[in-house]
């Protein structure tokens, strides 16, 4: 019985890391979809590595979406580029307005 408990405790970190890997892979796919939707001119203003852009859940036109935010040279004037990707279909739905 004691060995079983030790085995279970030893397996917990491996099981939890698998979930994190799947989530990281999913976020990378969402980032790539968002990045590929940008024009070359927009891409040239991005100041962070697109692979590090934050991905959050949000709503867009009353739909559940992922929001991918790319920091740019023009953030002080216009704000960052935010691309909305549908959670279910993984299609780009649009971008947030920049001021």
Coordinates of C-alpha atoms in Angstrom, one line a residue:
X1 CA 0.0 0.0 0.0
X2 CA 2.8 2.4 0.9
X3 CA 4.5 1.7 -2.4
X4 CA 1.3 2.5 -4.3
X5 CA 1.0 5.9 -2.6
X6 CA 4.6 6.7 -3.4
X7 CA 4.1 5.7 -7.0
X8 CA 0.9 7.9 -7.3
X9 CA 2.7 10.9 -5.8
X10 CA 5.6 10.4 -8.2
X11 CA 3.3 10.4 -11.2
X12 CA 1.4 13.5 -10.3
X13 CA 4.0 16.0 -11.7
X14 CA 4.2 14.1 -15.0
X15 CA 0.4 14.1 -15.4
X16 CA 0.1 17.8 -14.7
X17 CA 3.0 18.7 -17.1
X18 CA 1.1 16.9 -20.0
X19 CA -1.8 19.3 -19.6
X20 CA 0.5 22.4 -19.6
X21 CA 2.2 21.1 -22.8
X22 CA -1.1 20.7 -24.5
X23 CA -2.2 24.2 -23.5
X24 CA 1.1 25.7 -24.6
X25 CA 0.8 23.9 -28.0
X26 CA -2.8 25.2 -28.4
X27 CA -1.7 28.8 -27.5
X28 CA 1.2 28.6 -30.1
X29 CA -1.3 27.5 -32.8
X30 CA -3.6 30.4 -31.9
X31 CA -0.6 32.9 -32.0
X32 CA 0.4 31.6 -35.4
X33 CA -3.1 31.9 -36.8
X34 CA -3.3 35.5 -35.5
X35 CA 0.2 36.3 -36.7
X36 CA -0.5 35.0 -40.3
X37 CA -3.6 37.2 -40.5
X38 CA -1.5 40.4 -40.1
X39 CA -0.2 42.4 -43.1
X40 CA 3.5 42.7 -43.7
X41 CA 3.3 46.4 -42.7
X42 CA 1.6 45.5 -39.3
X43 CA 4.2 42.7 -38.7
X44 CA 7.0 45.2 -39.2
X45 CA 5.8 47.3 -36.3
X46 CA 5.6 44.4 -33.8
X47 CA 8.4 44.8 -31.2
X48 CA 8.1 41.4 -29.4
X49 CA 8.6 38.0 -30.7
X50 CA 5.2 36.9 -32.0
X51 CA 5.7 33.5 -30.4
X52 CA 5.6 35.3 -26.9
X53 CA 2.4 37.2 -27.5
X54 CA -0.2 36.8 -24.7
X55 CA -3.3 34.7 -25.5
X56 CA -6.4 35.3 -23.4
X57 CA -10.0 34.3 -23.6
X58 CA -12.4 37.1 -24.4
X59 CA -15.6 38.0 -26.3
X60 CA -16.0 39.5 -29.7
X61 CA -19.4 40.2 -31.2
X62 CA -21.0 38.1 -28.4
X63 CA -18.8 35.0 -29.3
X64 CA -16.2 33.4 -27.1
X65 CA -12.8 34.0 -28.7
X66 CA -9.1 34.0 -28.0
X67 CA -7.5 37.5 -28.0
X68 CA -3.9 37.7 -29.1
X69 CA -2.1 41.0 -28.3
X70 CA 0.9 42.1 -30.3
X71 CA 2.9 45.0 -28.8
X72 CA 4.0 47.5 -31.5
X73 CA 6.1 50.6 -32.0
X74 CA 2.9 52.6 -32.3
X75 CA 1.3 51.5 -29.0
X76 CA 1.6 54.9 -27.4
X77 CA -0.3 56.5 -30.3
X78 CA -2.6 53.7 -31.5
X79 CA -2.4 50.9 -28.9
X80 CA -1.4 47.3 -29.5
X81 CA -2.7 45.0 -32.3
X82 CA -5.3 42.7 -30.9
X83 CA -6.5 39.8 -33.1
X84 CA -9.6 37.8 -32.2
X85 CA -9.6 34.1 -33.1
X86 CA -12.8 31.9 -32.7
X87 CA -12.3 29.3 -30.0
X88 CA -14.2 26.6 -31.9
X89 CA -13.3 27.1 -35.5
X90 CA -9.8 28.7 -35.0
X91 CA -10.7 31.3 -37.6
X92 CA -9.7 35.0 -37.3
X93 CA -12.9 37.0 -36.7
X94 CA -11.3 40.4 -36.7
X95 CA -9.1 42.9 -34.9
X96 CA -9.8 45.4 -32.1
X97 CA -9.9 49.1 -33.1
X98 CA -6.7 51.0 -32.5
X99 CA -7.2 54.5 -31.3

